[in-house]
Amino acid sequence: MTAKSSESRNAESFVVTIDGPAGVGKSTAARLLAKELGLLYLDTGATYRALAYAALRRGMHPIVDAKAIASLAKRFKLKFHYKQDGSLQVLLTGRDITTAIRTEEITEAAAQIAQHPDVRKAMVACQRRLAEEQGPGVVVEGRDTGSVVFPHAAFKFFLDADPAIRAERRQREMARMYGTQPPLVQVREQLNFRDRLDRHRRVGPLVKPDGASLIDTSHLTTEEVVRQMVEVVRRSSAH
Ligand code: DC
């Protein structure tokens, strides 16, 4: 079951990738799947968010200053720390920015900086380094993890869902996170905007990677999604 992958120096690493658009339930599914398989998970969206946070703090503009942001990406010191309960802490030069990277301002800036090819190149290197630091196996989630970051992953999943359902989920998540619930039409517009950016960029666009198992999460609970993924992994491991 071990994936010998050229993208990782650790020949024993076992990588599972989960890609899909915003609001499809990737993060929770990745965390639960990692727990089920006894692995750690890697949230690649958090790396773009952390970079956006670092850039905005330096007064950089997410589009105009893309070159400077790419150069910042090559040297910024990002660390992921996992607490006892399995939750992820994002540390930037030792400072805990876990909550600070979840604001709407950072969400928008992260989507914009992620368009720049040089930024993506630096972030892919950063994500591979973080995966290596997590140990011999990892569940990675994002937009290009099965197609670009770990094309030789042992298992790849692509999650999708009806846009209306994704918007409702995102609206509930925002209510939980910020205590206020924006109108559904506004959430749908924001999701459409991010979908367009994700699917149409030149480098690392959101696609179903070759060999990925597609799961439509529209009418499934997270537990059902994870059960399907575990079945795929176990079925293949039994052979
Ligand atoms: O999954 P998220 O919302 O935390 O991701 C934040 C942004 O980062 C999102 O707008 C798209 C971008 N992203 C990306 O381009 N590639 C990834 N592998 C992960 C996220």
XYZ file of C-alpha atoms and ligand atoms in Angstrom:
259
model
C 0.000 0.000 0.000
C 3.051 2.240 0.180
C 3.238 4.934 -2.479
C 6.713 5.426 -3.848
C 6.406 8.929 -5.106
C 8.876 11.130 -6.906
C 7.334 14.200 -5.273
C 8.434 13.089 -1.824
C 11.922 12.282 -0.642
C 10.431 9.887 1.898
C 9.861 6.718 -0.123
C 7.714 5.257 2.651
C 5.205 8.082 2.703
C 1.563 7.190 2.209
C -0.465 10.028 0.758
C -4.235 10.335 0.310
C -5.471 13.432 -1.524
C -8.910 15.045 -1.343
C -9.730 17.822 -3.807
C -12.895 19.737 -4.589
C -14.502 23.176 -4.672
C -15.244 25.355 -1.630
C -18.126 24.279 0.591
C -18.040 20.622 -0.379
C -16.999 19.346 3.059
C -13.332 18.555 2.354
C -11.792 19.791 5.599
C -13.979 17.830 7.990
C -13.837 14.745 5.778
C -10.024 14.981 5.601
C -9.720 15.328 9.375
C -12.013 12.359 10.050
C -10.428 10.186 7.370
C -6.955 10.921 8.746
C -8.144 9.898 12.220
C -9.701 6.713 10.850
C -6.460 5.765 9.031
C -4.190 6.844 11.912
C -2.587 9.648 9.851
C -2.289 13.429 10.157
C -4.041 15.743 7.736
C -2.737 18.687 5.796
C -4.996 21.616 4.930
C -3.317 23.214 1.886
C -5.880 26.048 1.839
C -4.429 27.116 5.201
C -1.026 27.616 3.538
C -2.518 30.076 0.999
C -4.437 31.774 3.809
C -1.284 32.090 5.956
C 0.597 33.622 3.022
C -2.261 36.055 2.378
C -2.187 36.994 6.060
C 1.590 37.592 5.991
C 1.286 39.655 2.800
C -1.561 41.860 4.048
C 0.300 42.507 7.303
C 3.192 43.825 5.218
C 0.828 46.131 3.366
C 1.095 44.153 0.116
C -1.759 44.081 -2.377
C -2.863 40.504 -3.269
C -2.897 41.173 -7.033
C -0.576 44.134 -7.678
C 2.211 42.771 -5.456
C 2.051 39.151 -6.664
C 5.799 39.016 -7.428
C 6.749 40.239 -3.950
C 4.256 37.769 -2.443
C 5.837 34.894 -4.395
C 9.211 35.903 -3.024
C 7.731 36.089 0.490
C 6.280 32.586 -0.034
C 9.762 31.168 -0.611
C 11.025 32.314 2.762
C 8.064 32.383 5.108
C 8.289 30.084 8.106
C 5.047 28.171 8.351
C 4.491 25.323 10.794
C 1.508 23.081 11.439
C 1.042 21.821 14.950
C -1.526 19.194 15.937
C -3.135 19.463 19.348
C -4.097 16.456 21.490
C -7.677 16.549 20.145
C -6.322 16.344 16.578
C -7.180 19.940 15.688
C -4.714 21.931 13.632
C -2.788 24.959 14.828
C -1.210 27.194 12.161
C 1.983 28.883 13.337
C 3.729 31.650 11.421
C 7.215 32.320 12.780
C 5.948 30.844 16.047
C 2.788 32.958 16.233
C -0.617 31.233 16.353
C -2.661 32.532 13.387
C -5.231 29.680 13.297
C -8.242 31.958 13.832
C -6.816 35.074 12.180
C -6.675 33.361 8.756
C -10.422 32.602 8.715
C -11.717 36.146 8.173
C -13.540 37.160 4.983
C -10.694 39.554 4.133
C -8.166 36.694 4.184
C -10.549 34.349 2.319
C -10.716 36.830 -0.557
C -6.995 37.668 -0.538
C -6.050 33.948 -0.453
C -8.246 33.279 -3.514
C -6.490 36.122 -5.346
C -2.874 35.307 -4.477
C -3.519 31.638 -5.399
C -3.904 32.728 -9.053
C -0.250 33.633 -9.435
C 1.927 30.821 -10.946
C 5.058 31.771 -8.939
C 3.064 31.840 -5.712
C 1.662 28.376 -6.476
C 5.125 27.014 -7.236
C 6.445 28.190 -3.876
C 3.345 26.934 -2.047
C 3.571 23.468 -3.603
C 7.135 23.212 -2.268
C 5.942 24.431 1.133
C 3.095 21.867 1.168
C 5.436 18.994 0.283
C 7.787 20.063 3.062
C 4.909 20.224 5.572
C 3.682 16.776 4.472
C 7.145 15.361 4.995
C 7.285 16.874 8.463
C 3.963 15.216 9.378
C 5.545 11.780 9.214
C 5.174 8.695 7.102
C 1.582 9.254 5.989
C -0.789 12.125 5.446
C -4.260 13.023 4.180
C -3.950 16.204 2.100
C -6.881 18.371 1.060
C -7.150 21.302 -1.349
C -7.730 22.115 -5.005
C -4.696 20.640 -6.806
C -3.327 18.094 -4.332
C -3.994 15.005 -6.489
C -3.118 16.684 -9.791
C -0.042 18.787 -8.914
C 1.188 18.464 -5.316
C 1.036 14.655 -5.034
C 0.266 13.221 -8.498
C 1.511 9.799 -7.337
C -0.634 9.640 -4.189
C -1.752 6.170 -3.105
C -5.429 7.263 -3.143
C -7.153 10.278 -4.640
C -10.671 11.556 -4.008
C -12.610 14.340 -5.669
C -15.599 15.678 -3.750
C -18.337 17.646 -5.460
C -21.845 18.806 -4.566
C -24.786 20.765 -5.903
C -23.847 24.520 -5.817
C -27.082 25.389 -3.948
C -26.246 22.862 -1.226
C -22.644 24.079 -1.019
C -23.911 27.641 -0.518
C -26.237 26.541 2.308
C -23.373 24.680 4.011
C -21.065 27.648 3.653
C -23.756 29.951 5.063
C -24.137 27.708 8.153
C -20.347 27.573 8.565
C -20.147 31.383 8.428
C -22.922 31.689 11.012
C -20.964 29.354 13.306
C -17.683 31.153 12.720
C -18.726 34.805 12.752
C -22.027 34.706 14.648
C -23.865 36.376 11.749
C -25.508 34.789 8.750
C -25.080 36.581 5.400
C -27.946 36.284 2.848
C -27.836 33.094 0.769
C -27.628 34.992 -2.551
C -24.505 36.765 -1.311
C -22.880 33.471 -0.219
C -23.733 31.944 -3.618
C -22.135 34.863 -5.421
C -18.962 34.544 -3.348
C -18.805 30.794 -4.042
C -19.357 31.359 -7.778
C -16.554 33.903 -7.775
C -14.136 31.511 -6.016
C -15.225 28.613 -8.281
C -14.409 30.666 -11.370
C -10.968 31.570 -10.023
C -10.284 27.957 -8.967
C -11.412 26.296 -12.194
C -10.010 28.714 -14.746
C -6.512 29.583 -13.562
C -3.617 28.688 -15.843
C -1.581 26.837 -13.226
C -3.034 24.236 -10.861
C -6.707 24.690 -11.771
C -9.342 22.731 -9.880
C -9.850 19.494 -11.854
C -10.751 15.926 -10.995
C -7.278 14.352 -10.940
C -6.549 11.272 -13.068
C -7.509 8.164 -11.144
C -9.490 10.022 -8.456
C -12.692 8.517 -7.034
C -15.567 10.970 -7.377
C -17.937 11.357 -4.426
C -21.030 13.560 -4.699
C -21.554 14.790 -1.147
C -24.845 16.636 -1.866
C -27.000 14.187 0.075
C -24.407 12.506 2.284
C -23.366 13.228 5.857
C -19.641 13.689 6.504
C -19.613 10.283 8.220
C -21.086 8.665 5.079
C -18.484 10.376 2.883
C -15.669 9.166 5.128
C -17.113 5.642 5.217
C -17.019 5.539 1.391
C -13.405 6.705 1.365
C -12.343 4.203 4.022
C -14.008 1.422 1.998
C -12.037 2.385 -1.125
C -8.760 2.361 0.834
C -9.481 -0.914 2.675
C -10.799 -2.708 -0.418
C -7.646 -1.881 -2.327
C -5.374 -2.748 0.620
C -7.011 -6.191 0.908
C -5.821 -7.153 -2.592
O -9.842 25.674 1.131
P -9.717 27.141 1.543
O -10.967 27.940 1.359
O -9.160 27.307 2.906
O -8.627 27.736 0.509
C -8.260 29.090 0.515
C -7.877 29.514 -0.905
O -6.676 28.876 -1.303
C -8.928 29.181 -1.956
O -9.507 30.365 -2.442
C -8.221 28.501 -3.071
C -6.783 28.408 -2.640
N -6.272 27.052 -2.704
C -5.637 26.681 -3.863
O -5.582 27.472 -4.811
N -5.057 25.449 -3.940
C -5.133 24.589 -2.910
N -4.549 23.387 -3.014
C -5.811 24.957 -1.730
C -6.392 26.201 -1.667
